[in-house]
PDB file of C-alpha atoms in Angstrom:
ATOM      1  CA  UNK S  12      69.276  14.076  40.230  1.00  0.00           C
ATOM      2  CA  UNK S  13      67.880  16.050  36.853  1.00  0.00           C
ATOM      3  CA  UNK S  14      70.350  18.465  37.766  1.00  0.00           C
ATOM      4  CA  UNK S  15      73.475  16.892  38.901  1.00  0.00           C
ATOM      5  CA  UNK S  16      73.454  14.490  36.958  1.00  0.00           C
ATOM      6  CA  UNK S  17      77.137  13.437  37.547  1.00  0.00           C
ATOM      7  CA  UNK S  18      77.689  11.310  40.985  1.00  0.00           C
ATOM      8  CA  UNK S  19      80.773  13.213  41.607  1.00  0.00           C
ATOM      9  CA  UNK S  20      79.007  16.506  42.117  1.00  0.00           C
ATOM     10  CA  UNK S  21      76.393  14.950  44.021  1.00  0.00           C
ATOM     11  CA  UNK S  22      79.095  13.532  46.110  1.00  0.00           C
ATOM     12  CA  UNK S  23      81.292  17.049  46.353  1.00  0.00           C
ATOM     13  CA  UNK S  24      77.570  18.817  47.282  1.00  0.00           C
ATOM     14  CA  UNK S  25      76.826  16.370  49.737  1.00  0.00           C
ATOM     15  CA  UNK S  26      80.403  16.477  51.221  1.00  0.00           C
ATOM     16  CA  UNK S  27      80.044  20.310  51.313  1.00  0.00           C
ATOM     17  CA  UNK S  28      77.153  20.827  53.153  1.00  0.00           C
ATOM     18  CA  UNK S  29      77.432  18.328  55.677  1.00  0.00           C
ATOM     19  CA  UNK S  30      80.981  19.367  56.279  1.00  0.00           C
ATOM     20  CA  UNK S  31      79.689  23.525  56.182  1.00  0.00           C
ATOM     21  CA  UNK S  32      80.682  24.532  59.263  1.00  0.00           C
ATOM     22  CA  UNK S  33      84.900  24.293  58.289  1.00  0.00           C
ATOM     23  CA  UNK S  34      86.589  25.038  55.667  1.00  0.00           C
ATOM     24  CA  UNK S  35      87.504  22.017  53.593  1.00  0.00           C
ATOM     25  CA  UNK S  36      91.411  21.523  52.298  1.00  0.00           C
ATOM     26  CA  UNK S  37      91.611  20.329  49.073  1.00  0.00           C
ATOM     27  CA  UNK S  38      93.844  17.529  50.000  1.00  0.00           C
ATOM     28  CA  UNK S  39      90.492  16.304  52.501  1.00  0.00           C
ATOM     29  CA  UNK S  40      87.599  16.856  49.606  1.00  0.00           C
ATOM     30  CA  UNK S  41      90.502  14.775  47.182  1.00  0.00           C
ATOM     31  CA  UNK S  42      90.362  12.225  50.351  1.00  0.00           C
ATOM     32  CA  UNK S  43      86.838  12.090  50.444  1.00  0.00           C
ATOM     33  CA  UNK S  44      85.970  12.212  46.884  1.00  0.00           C
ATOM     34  CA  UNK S  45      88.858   9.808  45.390  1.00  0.00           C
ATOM     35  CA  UNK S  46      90.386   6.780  46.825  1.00  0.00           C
ATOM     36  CA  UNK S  47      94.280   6.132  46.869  1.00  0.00           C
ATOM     37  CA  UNK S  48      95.752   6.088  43.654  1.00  0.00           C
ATOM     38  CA  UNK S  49      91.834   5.795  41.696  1.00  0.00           C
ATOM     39  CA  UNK S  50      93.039   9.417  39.926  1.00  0.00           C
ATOM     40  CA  UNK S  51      96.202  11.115  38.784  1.00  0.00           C
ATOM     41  CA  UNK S  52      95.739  14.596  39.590  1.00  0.00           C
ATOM     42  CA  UNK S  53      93.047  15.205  41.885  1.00  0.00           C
ATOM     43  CA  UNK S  54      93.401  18.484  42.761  1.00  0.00           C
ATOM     44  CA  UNK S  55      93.164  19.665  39.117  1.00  0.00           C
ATOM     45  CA  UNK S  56      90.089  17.338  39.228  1.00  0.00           C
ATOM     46  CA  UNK S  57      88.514  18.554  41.777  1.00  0.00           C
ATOM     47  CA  UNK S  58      89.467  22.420  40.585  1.00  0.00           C
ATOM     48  CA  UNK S  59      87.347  21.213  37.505  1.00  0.00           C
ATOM     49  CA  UNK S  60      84.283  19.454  39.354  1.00  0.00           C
ATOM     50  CA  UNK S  61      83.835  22.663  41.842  1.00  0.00           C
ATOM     51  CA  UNK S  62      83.831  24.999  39.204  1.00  0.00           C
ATOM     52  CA  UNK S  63      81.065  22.475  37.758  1.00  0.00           C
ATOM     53  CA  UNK S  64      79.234  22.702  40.856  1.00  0.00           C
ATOM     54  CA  UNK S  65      79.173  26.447  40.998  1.00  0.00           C
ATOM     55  CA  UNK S  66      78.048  26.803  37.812  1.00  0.00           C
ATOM     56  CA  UNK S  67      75.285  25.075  38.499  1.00  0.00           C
ATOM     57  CA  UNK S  68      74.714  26.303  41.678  1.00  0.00           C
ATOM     58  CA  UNK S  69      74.065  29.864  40.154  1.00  0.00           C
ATOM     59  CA  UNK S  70      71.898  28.299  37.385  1.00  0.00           C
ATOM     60  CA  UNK S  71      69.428  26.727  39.368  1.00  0.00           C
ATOM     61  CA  UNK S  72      69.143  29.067  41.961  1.00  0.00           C
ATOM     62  CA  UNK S  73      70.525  32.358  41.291  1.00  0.00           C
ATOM     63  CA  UNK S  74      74.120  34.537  41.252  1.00  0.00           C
ATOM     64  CA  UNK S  75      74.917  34.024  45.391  1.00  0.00           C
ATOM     65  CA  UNK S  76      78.287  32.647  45.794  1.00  0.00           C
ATOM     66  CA  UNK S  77      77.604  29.323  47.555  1.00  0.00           C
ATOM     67  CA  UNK S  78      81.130  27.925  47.922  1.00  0.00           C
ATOM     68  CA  UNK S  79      83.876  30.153  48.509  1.00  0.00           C
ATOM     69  CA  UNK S  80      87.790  29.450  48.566  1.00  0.00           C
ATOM     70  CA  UNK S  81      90.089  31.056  51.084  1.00  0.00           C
ATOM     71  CA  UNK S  82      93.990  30.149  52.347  1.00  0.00           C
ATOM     72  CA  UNK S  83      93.511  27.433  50.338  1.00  0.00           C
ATOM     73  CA  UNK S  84      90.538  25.579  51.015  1.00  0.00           C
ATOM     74  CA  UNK S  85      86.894  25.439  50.157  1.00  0.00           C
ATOM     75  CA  UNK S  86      84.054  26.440  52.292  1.00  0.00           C
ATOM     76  CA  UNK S  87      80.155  26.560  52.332  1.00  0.00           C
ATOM     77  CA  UNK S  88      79.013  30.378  52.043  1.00  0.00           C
ATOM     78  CA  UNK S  89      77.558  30.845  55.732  1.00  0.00           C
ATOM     79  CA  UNK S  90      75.693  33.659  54.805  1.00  0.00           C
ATOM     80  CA  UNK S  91      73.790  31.173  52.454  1.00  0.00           C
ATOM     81  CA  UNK S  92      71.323  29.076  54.936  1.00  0.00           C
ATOM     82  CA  UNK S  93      71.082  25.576  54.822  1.00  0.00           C
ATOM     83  CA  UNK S  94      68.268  22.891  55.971  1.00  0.00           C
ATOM     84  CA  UNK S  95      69.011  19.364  55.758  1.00  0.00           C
ATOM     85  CA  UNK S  96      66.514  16.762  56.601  1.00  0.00           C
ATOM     86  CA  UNK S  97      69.356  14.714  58.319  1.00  0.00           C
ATOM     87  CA  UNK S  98      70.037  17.274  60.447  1.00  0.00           C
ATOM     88  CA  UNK S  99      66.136  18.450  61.610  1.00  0.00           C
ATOM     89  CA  UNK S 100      66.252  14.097  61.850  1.00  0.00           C
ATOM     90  CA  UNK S 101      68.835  14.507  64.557  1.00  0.00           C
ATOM     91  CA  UNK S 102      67.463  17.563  66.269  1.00  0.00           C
ATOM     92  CA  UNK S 103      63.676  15.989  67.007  1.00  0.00           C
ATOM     93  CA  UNK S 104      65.991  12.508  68.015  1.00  0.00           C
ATOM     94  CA  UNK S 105      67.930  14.294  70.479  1.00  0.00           C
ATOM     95  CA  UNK S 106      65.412  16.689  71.620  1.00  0.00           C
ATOM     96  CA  UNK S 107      63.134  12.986  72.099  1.00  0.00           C
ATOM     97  CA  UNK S 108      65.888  11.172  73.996  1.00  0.00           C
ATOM     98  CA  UNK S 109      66.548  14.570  76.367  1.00  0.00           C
ATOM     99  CA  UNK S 110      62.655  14.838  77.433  1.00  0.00           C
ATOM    100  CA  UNK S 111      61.125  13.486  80.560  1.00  0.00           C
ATOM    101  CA  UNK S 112      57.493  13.675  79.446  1.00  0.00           C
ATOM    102  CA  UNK S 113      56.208  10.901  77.829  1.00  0.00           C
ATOM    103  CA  UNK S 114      54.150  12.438  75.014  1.00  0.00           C
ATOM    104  CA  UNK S 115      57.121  14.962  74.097  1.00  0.00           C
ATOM    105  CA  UNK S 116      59.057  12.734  73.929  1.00  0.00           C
ATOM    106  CA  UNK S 117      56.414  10.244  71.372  1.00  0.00           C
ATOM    107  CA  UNK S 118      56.131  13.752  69.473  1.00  0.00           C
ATOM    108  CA  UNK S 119      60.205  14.136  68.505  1.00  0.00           C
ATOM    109  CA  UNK S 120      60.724  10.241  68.187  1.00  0.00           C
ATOM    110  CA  UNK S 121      57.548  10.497  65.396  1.00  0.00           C
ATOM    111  CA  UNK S 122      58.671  13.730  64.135  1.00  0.00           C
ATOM    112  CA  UNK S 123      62.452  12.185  63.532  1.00  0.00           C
ATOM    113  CA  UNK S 124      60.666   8.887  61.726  1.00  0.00           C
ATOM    114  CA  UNK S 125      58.766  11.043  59.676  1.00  0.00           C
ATOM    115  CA  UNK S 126      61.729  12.414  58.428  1.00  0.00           C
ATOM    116  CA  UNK S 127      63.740   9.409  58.129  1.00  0.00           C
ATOM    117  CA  UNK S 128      63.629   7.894  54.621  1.00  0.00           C
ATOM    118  CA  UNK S 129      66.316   5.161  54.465  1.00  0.00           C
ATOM    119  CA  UNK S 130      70.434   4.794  54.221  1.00  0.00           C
ATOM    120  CA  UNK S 131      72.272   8.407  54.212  1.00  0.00           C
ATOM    121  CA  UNK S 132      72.763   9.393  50.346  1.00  0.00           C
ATOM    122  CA  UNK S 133      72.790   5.706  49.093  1.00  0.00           C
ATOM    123  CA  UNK S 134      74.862   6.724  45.671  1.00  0.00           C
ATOM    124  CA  UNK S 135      77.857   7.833  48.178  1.00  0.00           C
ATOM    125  CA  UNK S 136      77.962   4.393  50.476  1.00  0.00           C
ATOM    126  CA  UNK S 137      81.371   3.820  48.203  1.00  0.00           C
ATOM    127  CA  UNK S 138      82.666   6.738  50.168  1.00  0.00           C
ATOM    128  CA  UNK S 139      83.856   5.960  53.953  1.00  0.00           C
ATOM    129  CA  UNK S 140      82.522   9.702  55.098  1.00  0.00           C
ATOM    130  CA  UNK S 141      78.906   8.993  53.708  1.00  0.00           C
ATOM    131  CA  UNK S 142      78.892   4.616  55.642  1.00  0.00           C
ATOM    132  CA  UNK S 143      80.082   6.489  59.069  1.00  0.00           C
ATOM    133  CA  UNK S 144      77.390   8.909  58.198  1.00  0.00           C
ATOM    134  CA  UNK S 145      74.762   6.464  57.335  1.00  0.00           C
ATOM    135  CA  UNK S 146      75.615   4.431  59.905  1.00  0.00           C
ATOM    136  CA  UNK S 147      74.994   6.769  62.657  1.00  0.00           C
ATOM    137  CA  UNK S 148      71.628   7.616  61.181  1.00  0.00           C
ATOM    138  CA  UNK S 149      70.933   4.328  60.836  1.00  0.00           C
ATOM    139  CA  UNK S 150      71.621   3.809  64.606  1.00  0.00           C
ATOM    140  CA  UNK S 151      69.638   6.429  65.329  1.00  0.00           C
ATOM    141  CA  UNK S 152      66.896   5.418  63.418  1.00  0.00           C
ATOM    142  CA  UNK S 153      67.003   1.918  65.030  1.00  0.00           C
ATOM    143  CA  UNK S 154      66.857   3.576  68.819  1.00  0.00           C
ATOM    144  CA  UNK S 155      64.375   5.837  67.430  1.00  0.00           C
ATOM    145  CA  UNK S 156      61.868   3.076  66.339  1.00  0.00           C
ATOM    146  CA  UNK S 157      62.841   0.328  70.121  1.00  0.00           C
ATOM    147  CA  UNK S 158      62.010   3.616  72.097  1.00  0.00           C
ATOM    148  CA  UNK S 159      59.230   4.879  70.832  1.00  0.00           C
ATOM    149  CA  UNK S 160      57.306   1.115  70.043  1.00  0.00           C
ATOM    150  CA  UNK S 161      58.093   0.852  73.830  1.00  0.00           C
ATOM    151  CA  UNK S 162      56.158   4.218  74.666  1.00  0.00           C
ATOM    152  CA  UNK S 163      53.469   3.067  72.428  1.00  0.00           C
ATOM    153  CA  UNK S 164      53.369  -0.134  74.449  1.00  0.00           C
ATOM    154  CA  UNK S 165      53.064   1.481  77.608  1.00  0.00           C
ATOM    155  CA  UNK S 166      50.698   3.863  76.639  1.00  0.00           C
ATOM    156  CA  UNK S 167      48.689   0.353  75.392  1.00  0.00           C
ATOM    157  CA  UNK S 168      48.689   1.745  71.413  1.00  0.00           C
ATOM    158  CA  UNK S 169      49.371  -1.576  70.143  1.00  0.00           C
ATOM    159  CA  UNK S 170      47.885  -0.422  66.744  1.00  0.00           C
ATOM    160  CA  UNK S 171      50.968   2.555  66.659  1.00  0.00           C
ATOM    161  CA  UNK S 172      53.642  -0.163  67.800  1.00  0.00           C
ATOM    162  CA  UNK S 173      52.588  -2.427  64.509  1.00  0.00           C
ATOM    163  CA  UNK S 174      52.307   0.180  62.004  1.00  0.00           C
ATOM    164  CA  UNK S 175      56.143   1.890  63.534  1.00  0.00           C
ATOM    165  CA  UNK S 176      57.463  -1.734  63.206  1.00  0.00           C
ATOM    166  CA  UNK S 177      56.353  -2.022  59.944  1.00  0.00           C
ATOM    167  CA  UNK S 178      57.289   0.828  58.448  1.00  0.00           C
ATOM    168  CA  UNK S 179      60.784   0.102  60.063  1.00  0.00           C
ATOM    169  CA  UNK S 180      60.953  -3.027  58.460  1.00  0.00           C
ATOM    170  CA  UNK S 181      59.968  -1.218  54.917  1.00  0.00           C
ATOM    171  CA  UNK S 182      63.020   1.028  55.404  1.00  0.00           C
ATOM    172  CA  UNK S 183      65.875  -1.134  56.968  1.00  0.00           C
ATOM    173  CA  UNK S 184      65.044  -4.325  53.769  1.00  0.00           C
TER     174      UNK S 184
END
């Protein structure tokens, strides 16, 4: 936030690396970034906010080309590795649900919660790619927390079921 201090980068960023395995068009970032008709020449708008976020880019961290351009559209520099807590969220929730053991499967569920810290990039919800986003966290989150307060309930640690159902409740106000 101290650097990007525009929500339109923030929102471009965002877009970019969840969206890093394809190249993006410019006519789906202008999609994603603009609604109909909300700007008059959003290409040459979003020519001007990528250059931005380059800039930037190579300021805070150093000289790598993060995004590149080719044929036309944008793309995330795959040479350039990536972590996002969203995504290590949805690798210990899947790993949970796929597990027959019981205490694997308690492990991932309270390794995804930990990681879990509330609606997907808040400052985007006016975007529709960041709700259907959110939303699918969100599910997951719910499943995440009925699941596991069951395991805890069959494994008779009522003390873990209260203090998962609160801290649900903390996040989902």
């Amino acid at each position: 936030d101290e650097v990007l201090r525009s929500d339109m980068l923030k929102k471009l960023l965002l877009y970019m690396l969840t969206h890093r395995d394809h190249p993006v068009t410019v006519q789906e970032l202008s999609d994603a970034l603009w609604q109909e008709d909300e700007i008059d020449n959003p290409a040459g708008a979003l020519k001007n906010l990528m250059y931005r976020l380059r800039t930037i880019l190579k300021k805070v961290f150093d000289d790598k080309q993060y995004i590149i351009t080719s044929q036309g559209a944008y793309a995330w520099n795959n040479q350039i590795d990536v972590n996002l807590d969203v995504e290590r969220f949805e690798v210990y929730y899947k790993r949970a649900k796929a597990r027959d053991v019981k205490s694997e499967m308690i492990s991932n569920y309270e390794s995804a919660l930990a990681l879990y810290r509330g609606e997907f990039m808040e400052k985007a919800l006016d975007q529709h790619w960041a709700v259907t986003l959110s939303a699918y966290y969100h599910s997951m989150f719910l499943n995440a927390v009925k699941t596991l307060a069951q395991l805890y309930l069959e494994a008779e640690r009522y003390q873990d079921v209260e203090d998962i159902c609160v801290h649900a409740l903390n996040l989902d106000k």
